[in-house]
Amino acid sequence: MLNPNSKEAETVLHALRDCSRVKLVWMKLGVKVGDRVFWESNLQTWINYNGIQNKVVTPTNTPSRVVFPFVVWLIWKSRNHSVFRGKNMSPNFAVDILKQVAEYVHCAASPRALTQKSIQRIRWERPSGGWKKLNTDGSVIESSGMASCGGVVRDEEGIWTASFKRRIGVTTSIEAELWGLRDGLMLFSNLNISSLVVELDTKAIVDALFNADYVNNVISPILDDCRL
């Protein structure tokens, strides 16, 4: 692999750990300068050792054995983007990694009871008479990470009442969905609507909203806004 700065060949370990920019990322994620096992091991030992560690990484409160493969993959991906696309590593790269870890832990790693699959036709359902319905959504462009959200409020006849949209910046899909919900609820409050039904397509957010014990330092502030 080519070093994006010198354009010379470099080892895998240098690309993933020893490059000065990458070192800074690891240290921002909690690796100590004096951790000799981490900084001085060969590639095989480095991967094997860090792949089984259970030290908790804040602010996601996730074991390092879960965070480590995310960091390795995203550093490798970033280095390839730098070499082949001329795209530099984001100054907030460590924060972006933790956001993706938090999304994975919430959406994929949390244990859930097995459910029987069923096929349902999905369509907009009108609210009861005198009620309004808020539909929100958020999305992320995979290539850039840029996110946006939007929503619409309609009455029981499906007639438009109000709508909104927002460019969020670089974030995860679950945060984009949450921003859409938050902005929709703010719109509802500003319009002084007395009766509102909220509809969104991300069950993970619904589960988190109704779980008072759920804590995630990355998305909890937006969740708290939505609960209020």
Coordinates of C-alpha atoms in Angstrom, one line a residue:
M1 CA 0.0 0.0 0.0
L2 CA 1.2 3.5 -0.7
N3 CA 1.7 6.1 2.0
P4 CA -0.6 9.0 1.0
N5 CA 2.0 11.5 2.2
S6 CA 5.3 10.2 0.8
K7 CA 3.8 8.1 -2.0
E8 CA 6.1 5.3 -1.0
A9 CA 5.2 1.7 -0.1
E10 CA 4.3 1.2 3.6
T11 CA 3.5 -1.8 5.7
V12 CA 0.0 -2.8 6.8
L13 CA 1.0 -2.1 10.5
H14 CA 2.2 1.4 9.6
A15 CA -1.0 2.2 7.8
L16 CA -3.2 0.9 10.7
R17 CA -1.2 1.9 13.8
D18 CA 2.2 3.6 13.4
C19 CA 1.4 6.5 11.0
S20 CA 1.4 9.7 13.0
R21 CA -2.1 10.6 12.0
V22 CA -3.4 7.2 12.9
K23 CA -1.5 7.2 16.2
L24 CA -3.5 10.3 17.1
V25 CA -6.8 8.5 16.4
W26 CA -5.9 5.6 18.6
M27 CA -4.8 7.9 21.4
K28 CA -8.1 9.8 21.1
L29 CA -9.9 6.5 21.5
G30 CA -8.0 5.8 24.8
V31 CA -4.9 3.9 23.9
K32 CA -2.1 5.1 26.3
V33 CA 1.3 6.2 25.0
G34 CA 3.0 3.7 27.4
D35 CA 1.0 0.7 26.3
R36 CA 4.0 -1.3 24.9
V37 CA 1.9 -4.4 23.9
F38 CA -0.3 -2.2 21.7
W39 CA 2.5 -0.1 20.2
E40 CA 5.3 -2.6 19.8
S41 CA 3.6 -5.9 18.9
N42 CA 3.9 -7.4 15.4
L43 CA 0.8 -7.4 13.3
Q44 CA -0.5 -10.9 14.2
T45 CA 0.0 -10.4 17.9
W46 CA -1.5 -6.9 17.7
I47 CA -4.7 -8.2 16.1
N48 CA -5.0 -11.2 18.3
Y49 CA -4.4 -9.3 21.6
N50 CA -6.7 -6.4 20.9
G51 CA -9.4 -8.6 19.5
I52 CA -10.1 -10.1 22.9
Q53 CA -9.7 -7.1 25.3
N54 CA -12.8 -6.2 27.4
K55 CA -11.6 -2.8 28.5
V56 CA -14.6 -0.4 28.2
V57 CA -14.2 2.5 25.7
T58 CA -16.0 5.7 26.5
P59 CA -18.3 7.4 25.7
T60 CA -20.0 4.4 24.1
N61 CA -19.3 2.1 27.1
T62 CA -18.4 -0.6 24.6
P63 CA -15.7 -3.3 25.1
S64 CA -12.5 -2.6 23.2
R65 CA -12.8 -5.9 21.4
V66 CA -15.9 -4.5 19.7
V67 CA -14.4 -1.1 19.0
F68 CA -11.1 -2.4 17.7
P69 CA -12.3 -4.0 14.5
F70 CA -14.3 -0.9 13.7
V71 CA -11.3 1.3 14.1
V72 CA -9.1 -1.0 11.9
W73 CA -11.6 -1.2 9.1
L74 CA -12.4 2.5 9.1
I75 CA -8.7 3.4 9.2
W76 CA -8.0 1.1 6.3
K77 CA -11.0 2.5 4.4
S78 CA -9.8 6.0 5.1
R79 CA -6.3 5.3 3.9
N80 CA -7.6 3.8 0.6
H81 CA -9.8 6.9 0.1
S82 CA -6.7 9.1 0.7
V83 CA -4.6 7.1 -1.8
F84 CA -7.2 6.5 -4.6
R85 CA -9.5 9.5 -4.1
G86 CA -7.3 12.2 -2.6
K87 CA -9.7 12.4 0.4
N88 CA -8.1 13.4 3.7
M89 CA -9.0 11.9 7.0
S90 CA -11.6 13.9 8.9
P91 CA -10.4 15.9 11.9
N92 CA -13.3 14.3 13.8
F93 CA -12.4 10.8 12.6
A94 CA -12.3 9.3 16.2
V95 CA -15.7 10.8 17.0
D96 CA -17.1 9.4 13.7
I97 CA -15.8 6.0 14.6
L98 CA -17.5 6.0 18.0
K99 CA -20.8 7.1 16.4
Q100 CA -20.7 4.1 14.1
V101 CA -19.9 1.8 17.0
A102 CA -22.8 3.2 19.0
E103 CA -25.2 2.7 16.1
Y104 CA -23.9 -0.9 15.7
V105 CA -24.3 -1.7 19.4
H106 CA -27.8 -0.3 19.5
C107 CA -29.1 -1.8 16.2
A108 CA -27.2 -5.0 15.8
A109 CA -25.5 -6.2 18.9
S110 CA -28.3 -5.7 21.4
P111 CA -30.0 -9.1 22.1
R112 CA -33.6 -9.3 20.9
A113 CA -36.2 -12.1 21.1
L114 CA -36.8 -14.1 18.0
T115 CA -39.9 -13.0 16.1
Q116 CA -41.9 -14.6 13.4
K117 CA -41.5 -12.9 10.1
S118 CA -44.6 -11.6 8.3
I119 CA -45.3 -9.7 5.1
Q120 CA -47.3 -6.5 5.4
R121 CA -48.4 -3.9 2.9
I122 CA -47.1 -0.6 4.1
R123 CA -49.1 2.6 3.3
W124 CA -50.0 5.8 4.9
E125 CA -52.9 5.5 7.3
R126 CA -55.0 8.5 8.1
P127 CA -55.2 9.6 11.7
S128 CA -58.5 9.8 13.6
G129 CA -60.8 12.7 13.1
G130 CA -59.4 15.9 14.6
W131 CA -55.8 14.5 14.8
K132 CA -52.8 15.3 12.8
K133 CA -50.1 12.8 11.7
L134 CA -46.3 13.6 11.6
N135 CA -44.2 11.4 9.3
T136 CA -40.4 11.9 9.6
D137 CA -37.4 10.3 8.0
G138 CA -33.6 10.7 7.8
S139 CA -31.0 9.5 5.4
V140 CA -27.2 9.3 4.9
I141 CA -25.2 9.3 1.7
E142 CA -22.9 6.3 2.0
S143 CA -20.0 7.8 0.0
S144 CA -19.7 11.0 1.9
G145 CA -21.6 10.4 5.2
M146 CA -23.6 13.6 4.7
A147 CA -27.0 13.3 6.2
S148 CA -30.4 15.1 6.0
C149 CA -33.8 14.7 7.4
G150 CA -37.3 15.9 6.8
G151 CA -41.0 15.4 7.7
V152 CA -44.5 16.4 6.9
V153 CA -47.7 16.9 9.0
R154 CA -51.1 16.0 7.4
D155 CA -54.6 15.9 8.7
E156 CA -57.2 13.1 8.7
E157 CA -57.9 13.7 5.0
G158 CA -54.2 13.6 4.0
I159 CA -54.1 17.3 3.4
W160 CA -50.7 19.0 4.0
T161 CA -50.5 21.1 7.1
A162 CA -46.8 21.8 7.4
S163 CA -43.4 20.3 6.5
F164 CA -39.7 20.8 7.2
K165 CA -36.2 19.6 6.0
R166 CA -32.7 20.0 7.3
R167 CA -29.1 19.3 6.2
I168 CA -27.4 17.8 9.2
G169 CA -23.8 17.2 8.1
V170 CA -21.8 14.0 8.6
T171 CA -23.5 11.6 11.0
T172 CA -25.0 8.2 11.2
S173 CA -28.4 7.0 9.9
I174 CA -29.8 6.6 13.4
E175 CA -28.9 10.1 14.4
A176 CA -30.4 11.4 11.1
E177 CA -33.6 9.7 12.0
L178 CA -33.5 11.2 15.5
W179 CA -32.9 14.7 14.2
G180 CA -35.9 14.3 11.9
L181 CA -38.1 13.2 14.8
R182 CA -36.8 16.0 17.0
D183 CA -37.4 18.7 14.4
G184 CA -40.8 17.3 13.7
L185 CA -41.8 17.5 17.3
M186 CA -40.5 21.1 17.5
L187 CA -42.6 21.9 14.5
F188 CA -45.6 20.3 16.2
S189 CA -45.0 22.4 19.3
N190 CA -44.7 25.6 17.3
L191 CA -47.9 25.0 15.5
N192 CA -49.8 24.5 18.7
I193 CA -51.3 21.2 17.5
S194 CA -53.4 19.6 20.2
S195 CA -53.5 16.0 19.0
L196 CA -50.7 14.4 17.0
V197 CA -49.7 10.9 15.9
V198 CA -46.1 10.3 15.1
E199 CA -45.0 7.7 12.5
L200 CA -41.4 6.8 11.7
D201 CA -39.8 3.7 10.1
T202 CA -37.0 3.0 12.6
K203 CA -38.1 0.5 15.3
A204 CA -34.7 0.9 17.1
I205 CA -35.6 4.5 17.9
V206 CA -39.1 3.6 19.1
D207 CA -37.6 1.0 21.4
A208 CA -35.0 3.4 22.8
L209 CA -37.6 6.1 23.3
F210 CA -39.8 3.9 25.5
N211 CA -36.9 2.4 27.4
A212 CA -36.2 4.7 30.3
D213 CA -33.1 2.8 31.2
Y214 CA -31.5 3.1 27.8
V215 CA -28.2 5.1 27.9
N216 CA -26.0 6.0 24.9
N217 CA -23.8 9.0 25.4
V218 CA -23.7 9.7 21.6
I219 CA -27.5 9.8 20.9
S220 CA -29.0 10.2 24.4
P221 CA -29.1 14.0 24.3
I222 CA -31.3 13.9 21.2
L223 CA -33.4 11.1 22.6
D224 CA -34.0 13.2 25.7
D225 CA -35.2 16.1 23.6
C226 CA -37.6 13.8 21.8
R227 CA -39.0 12.5 25.1
L228 CA -39.6 16.0 26.4

